[in-house]
Tab-separated table of C-alpha atoms in Angstrom:
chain	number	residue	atom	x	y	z
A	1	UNK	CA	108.223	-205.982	-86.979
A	2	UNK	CA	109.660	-203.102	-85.737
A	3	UNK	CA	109.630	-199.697	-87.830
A	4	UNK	CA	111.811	-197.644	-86.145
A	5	UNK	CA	115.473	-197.829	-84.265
A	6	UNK	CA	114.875	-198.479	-80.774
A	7	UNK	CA	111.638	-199.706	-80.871
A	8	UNK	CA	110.667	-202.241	-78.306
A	9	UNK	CA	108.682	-205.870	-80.006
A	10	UNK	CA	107.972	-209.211	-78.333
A	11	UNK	CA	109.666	-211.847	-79.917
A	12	UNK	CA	107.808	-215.125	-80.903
A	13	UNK	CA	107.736	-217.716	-78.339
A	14	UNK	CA	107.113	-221.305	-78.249
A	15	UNK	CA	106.499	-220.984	-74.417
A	16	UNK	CA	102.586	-222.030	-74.882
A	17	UNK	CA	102.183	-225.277	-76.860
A	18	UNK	CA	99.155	-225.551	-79.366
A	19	UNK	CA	96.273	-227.917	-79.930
A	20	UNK	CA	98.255	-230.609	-82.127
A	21	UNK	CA	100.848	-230.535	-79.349
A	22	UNK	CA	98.745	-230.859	-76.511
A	23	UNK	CA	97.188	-233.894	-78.197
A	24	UNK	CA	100.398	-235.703	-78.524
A	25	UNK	CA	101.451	-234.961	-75.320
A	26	UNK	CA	101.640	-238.086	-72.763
A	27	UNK	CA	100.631	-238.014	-68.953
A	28	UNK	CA	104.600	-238.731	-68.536
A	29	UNK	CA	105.279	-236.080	-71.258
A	30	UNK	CA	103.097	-233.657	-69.270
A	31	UNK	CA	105.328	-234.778	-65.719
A	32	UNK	CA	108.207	-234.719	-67.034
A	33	UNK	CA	107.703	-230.585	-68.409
A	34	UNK	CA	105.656	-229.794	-65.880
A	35	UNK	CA	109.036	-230.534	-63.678
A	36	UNK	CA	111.467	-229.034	-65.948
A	37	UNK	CA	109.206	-225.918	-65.670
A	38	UNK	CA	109.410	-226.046	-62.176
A	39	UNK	CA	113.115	-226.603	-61.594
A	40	UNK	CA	113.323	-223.738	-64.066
A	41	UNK	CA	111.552	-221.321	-61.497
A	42	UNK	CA	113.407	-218.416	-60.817
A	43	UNK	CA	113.827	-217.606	-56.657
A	44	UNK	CA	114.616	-214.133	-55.409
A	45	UNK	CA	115.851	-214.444	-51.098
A	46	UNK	CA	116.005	-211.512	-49.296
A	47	UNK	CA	118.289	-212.108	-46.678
A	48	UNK	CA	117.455	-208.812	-43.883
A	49	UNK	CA	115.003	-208.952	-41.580
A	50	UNK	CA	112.023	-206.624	-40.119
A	51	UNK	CA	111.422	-205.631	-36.689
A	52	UNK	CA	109.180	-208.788	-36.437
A	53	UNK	CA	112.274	-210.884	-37.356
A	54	UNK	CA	110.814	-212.233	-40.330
A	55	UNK	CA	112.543	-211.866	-44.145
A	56	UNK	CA	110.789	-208.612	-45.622
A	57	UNK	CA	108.072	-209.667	-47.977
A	58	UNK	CA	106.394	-206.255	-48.240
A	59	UNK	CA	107.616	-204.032	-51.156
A	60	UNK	CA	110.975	-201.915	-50.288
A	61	UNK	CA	111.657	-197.896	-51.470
A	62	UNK	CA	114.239	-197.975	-53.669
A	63	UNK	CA	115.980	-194.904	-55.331
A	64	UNK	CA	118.707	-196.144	-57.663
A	65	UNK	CA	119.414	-200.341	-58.164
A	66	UNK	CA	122.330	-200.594	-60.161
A	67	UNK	CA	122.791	-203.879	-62.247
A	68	UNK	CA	125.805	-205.622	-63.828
A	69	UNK	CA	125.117	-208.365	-66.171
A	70	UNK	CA	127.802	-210.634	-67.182
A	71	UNK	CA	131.116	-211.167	-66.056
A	72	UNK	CA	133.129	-208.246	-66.554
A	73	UNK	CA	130.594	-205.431	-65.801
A	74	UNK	CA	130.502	-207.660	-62.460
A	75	UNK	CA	133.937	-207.521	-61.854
A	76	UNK	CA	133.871	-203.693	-62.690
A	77	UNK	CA	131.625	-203.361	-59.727
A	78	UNK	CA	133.576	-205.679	-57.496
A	79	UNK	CA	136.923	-203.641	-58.496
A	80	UNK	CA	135.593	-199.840	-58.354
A	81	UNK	CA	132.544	-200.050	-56.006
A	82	UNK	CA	132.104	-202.725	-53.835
A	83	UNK	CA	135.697	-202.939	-52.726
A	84	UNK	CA	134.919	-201.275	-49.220
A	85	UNK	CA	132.781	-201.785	-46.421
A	86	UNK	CA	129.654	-199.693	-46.830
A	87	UNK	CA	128.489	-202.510	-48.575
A	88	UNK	CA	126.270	-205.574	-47.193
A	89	UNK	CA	124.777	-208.632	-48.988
A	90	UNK	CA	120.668	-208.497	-49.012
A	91	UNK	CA	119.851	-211.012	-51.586
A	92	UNK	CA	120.157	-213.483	-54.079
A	93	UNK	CA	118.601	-215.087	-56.843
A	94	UNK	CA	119.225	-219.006	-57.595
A	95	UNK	CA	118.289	-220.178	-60.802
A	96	UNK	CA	119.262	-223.659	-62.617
A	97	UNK	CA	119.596	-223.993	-66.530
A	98	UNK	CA	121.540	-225.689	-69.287
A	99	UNK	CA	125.426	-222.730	-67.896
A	100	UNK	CA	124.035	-222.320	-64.117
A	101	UNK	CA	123.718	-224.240	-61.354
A	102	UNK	CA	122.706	-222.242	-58.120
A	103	UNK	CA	123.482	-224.626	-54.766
A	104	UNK	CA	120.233	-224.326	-52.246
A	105	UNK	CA	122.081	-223.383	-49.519
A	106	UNK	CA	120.425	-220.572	-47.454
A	107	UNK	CA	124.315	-219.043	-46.610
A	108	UNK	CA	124.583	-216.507	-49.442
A	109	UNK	CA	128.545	-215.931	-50.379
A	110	UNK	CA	130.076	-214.109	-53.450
A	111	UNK	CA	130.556	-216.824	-55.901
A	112	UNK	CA	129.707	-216.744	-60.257
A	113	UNK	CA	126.980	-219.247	-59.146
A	114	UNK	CA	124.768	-216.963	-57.726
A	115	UNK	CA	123.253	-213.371	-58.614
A	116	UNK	CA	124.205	-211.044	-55.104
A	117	UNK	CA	122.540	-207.943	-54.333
A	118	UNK	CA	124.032	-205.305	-52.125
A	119	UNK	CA	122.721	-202.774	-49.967
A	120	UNK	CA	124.793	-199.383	-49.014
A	121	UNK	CA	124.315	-199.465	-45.641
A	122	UNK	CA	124.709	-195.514	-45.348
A	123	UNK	CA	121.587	-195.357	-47.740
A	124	UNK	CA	119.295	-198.470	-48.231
A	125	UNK	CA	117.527	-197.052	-50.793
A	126	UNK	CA	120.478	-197.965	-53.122
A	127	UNK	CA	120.785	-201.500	-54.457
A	128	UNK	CA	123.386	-202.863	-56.529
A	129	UNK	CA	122.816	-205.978	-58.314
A	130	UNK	CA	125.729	-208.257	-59.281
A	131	UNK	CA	124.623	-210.671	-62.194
A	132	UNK	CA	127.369	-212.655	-63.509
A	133	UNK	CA	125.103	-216.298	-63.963
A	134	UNK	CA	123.785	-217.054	-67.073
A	135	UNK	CA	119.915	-215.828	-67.111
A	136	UNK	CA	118.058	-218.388	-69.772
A	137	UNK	CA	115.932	-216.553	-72.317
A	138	UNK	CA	112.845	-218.626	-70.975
A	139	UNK	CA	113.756	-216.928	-67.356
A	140	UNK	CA	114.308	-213.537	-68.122
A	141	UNK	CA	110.974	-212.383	-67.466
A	142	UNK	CA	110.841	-214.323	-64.481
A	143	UNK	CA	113.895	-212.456	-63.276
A	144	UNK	CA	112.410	-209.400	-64.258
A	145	UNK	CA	108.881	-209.842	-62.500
A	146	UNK	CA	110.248	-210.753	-59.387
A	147	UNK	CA	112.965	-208.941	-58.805
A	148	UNK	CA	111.530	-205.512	-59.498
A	149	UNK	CA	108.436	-206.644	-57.920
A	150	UNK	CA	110.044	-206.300	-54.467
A	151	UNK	CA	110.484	-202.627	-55.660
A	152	UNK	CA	108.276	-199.550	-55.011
A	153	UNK	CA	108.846	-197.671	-59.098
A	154	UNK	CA	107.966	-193.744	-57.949
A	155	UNK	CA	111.267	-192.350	-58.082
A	156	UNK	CA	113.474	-195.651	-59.250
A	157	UNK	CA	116.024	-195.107	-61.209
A	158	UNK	CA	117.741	-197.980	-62.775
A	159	UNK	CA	121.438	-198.603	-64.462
A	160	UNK	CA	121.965	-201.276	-66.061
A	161	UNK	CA	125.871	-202.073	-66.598
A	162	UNK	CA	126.552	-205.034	-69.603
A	163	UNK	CA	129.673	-205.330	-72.181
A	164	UNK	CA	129.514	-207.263	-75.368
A	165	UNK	CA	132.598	-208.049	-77.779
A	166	UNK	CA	134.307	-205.302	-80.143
A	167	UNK	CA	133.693	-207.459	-83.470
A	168	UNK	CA	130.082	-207.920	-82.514
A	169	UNK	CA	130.314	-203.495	-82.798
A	170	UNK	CA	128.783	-201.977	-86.110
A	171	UNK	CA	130.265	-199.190	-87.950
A	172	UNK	CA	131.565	-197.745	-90.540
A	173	UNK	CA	134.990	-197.294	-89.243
A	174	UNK	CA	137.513	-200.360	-89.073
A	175	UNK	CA	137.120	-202.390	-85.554
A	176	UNK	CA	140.890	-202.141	-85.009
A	177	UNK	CA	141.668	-198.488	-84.851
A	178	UNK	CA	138.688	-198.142	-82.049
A	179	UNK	CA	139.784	-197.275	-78.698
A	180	UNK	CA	139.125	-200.602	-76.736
A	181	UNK	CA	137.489	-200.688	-74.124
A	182	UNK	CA	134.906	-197.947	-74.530
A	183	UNK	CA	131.710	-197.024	-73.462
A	184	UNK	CA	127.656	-196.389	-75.125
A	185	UNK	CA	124.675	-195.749	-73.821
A	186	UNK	CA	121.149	-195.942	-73.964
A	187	UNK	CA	118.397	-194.898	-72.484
A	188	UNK	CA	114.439	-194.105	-71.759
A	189	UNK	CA	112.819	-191.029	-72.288
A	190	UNK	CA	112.153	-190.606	-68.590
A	191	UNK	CA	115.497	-189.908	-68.142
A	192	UNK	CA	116.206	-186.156	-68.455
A	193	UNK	CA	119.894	-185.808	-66.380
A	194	UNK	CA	123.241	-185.695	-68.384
A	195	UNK	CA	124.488	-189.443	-69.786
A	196	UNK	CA	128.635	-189.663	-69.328
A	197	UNK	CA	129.165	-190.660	-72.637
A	198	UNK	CA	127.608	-190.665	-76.364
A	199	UNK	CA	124.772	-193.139	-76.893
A	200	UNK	CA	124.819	-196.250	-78.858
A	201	UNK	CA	124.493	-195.795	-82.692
A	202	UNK	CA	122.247	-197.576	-85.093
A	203	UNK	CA	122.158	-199.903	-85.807
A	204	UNK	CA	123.539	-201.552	-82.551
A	205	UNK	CA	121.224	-203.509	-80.605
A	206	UNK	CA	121.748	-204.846	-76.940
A	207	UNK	CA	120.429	-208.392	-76.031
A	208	UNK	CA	119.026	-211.096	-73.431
A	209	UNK	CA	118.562	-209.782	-69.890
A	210	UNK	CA	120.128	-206.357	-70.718
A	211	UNK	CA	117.507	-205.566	-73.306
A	212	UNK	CA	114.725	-207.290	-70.884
């Protein structure tokens, strides 16, 4: 239980199955979750190459990766940053679940099926991360651990853009004489430069992949 705003808990799981479960559980029961698990793996491609010619597999420097999750923070990105061309496509993540089906293909193109990263090609150190796929709870940490663990952390900094709906807001003030869109933050104690707006209020919380 948490005892103060903004504290960070793990949430119950039922990802681990106990004792009376396990003794239930068929040899096709066993097959058949042992392949849901596995189409259920989530698989980060890096798309540029090293000198050698192979895909980079060693861990990259990376100053600022900026991430949109959902829809409209991705089309913010698409709208006010990525609309030039200092931009190039490094990477992807494909993922299948119950809202998402990723194709195989190895030709990565800007579609709501996949989950691009870009790479400013005057500074590679800065990724941007375009997220509009649905991320399953059960994959979040997958998404989590493998993305980032392409990345060096001394000296990361990360944004992370997401939007949620005005009636799903809590205050004290009536919903319909806010100013719609606007904007909250949050953020670690780590960082120490000036946020461009006032943070999110208690006692707001933000969800799914955002909050991972």
């Amino acid at each position: 239980m948490a005892t103060f705003f903004g504290e960070v808990v793990v949430a119950p799981s039922r990802a681990g199955v106990d004792d009376e479960e396990t003794a239930e559980e068929t040899p096709e029961d066993r097959e058949i979750r042992k392949e849901l698990e596995k189409k259920r793996e989530v698989d980060v491609v890096w798309t540029w190459k090293t000198a050698s010619g192979s895909a980079e597999e060693e861990s990259f420097v990376c100053s600022k990766f900026i991430v949109a999750i959902g829809h409209n923070a991705a089309a913010f990105l698409s709208s006010f940053i990525l609309d030039s061309v200092c931009w190039e496509v490094v990477g992807v993540v494909k993922l299948w679940n119950e809202w998402c089906r990723t194709s195989t293909t190895t030709n990565v193109l800007p579609t709501d099926s996949f989950c691009l990263f870009y790479r400013l090609i005057s500074d590679p150190t800065v990724l941007l991360c375009q997220c509009s796929c649905y991320v399953a709870e059960d994959q979040q940490f997958q998404w989590l651990e493998k993305v980032f663990g392409c990345m060096r952390k001394e000296g990361l900094q990360v944004t992370v853009l997401s939007t949620c709906p005005v009636a799903d807001y809590k205050t004290q003030e009536s919903t319909l004489t806010l100013q719609s869109p606007f904007l909250k933050a949050l953020k670690t104690k780590e960082f120490k430069e000036r946020i461009c707006c006032p943070l999110l209020e208690q006692p707001n919380i933000v969800r799914d992949l955002p909050a991972a």
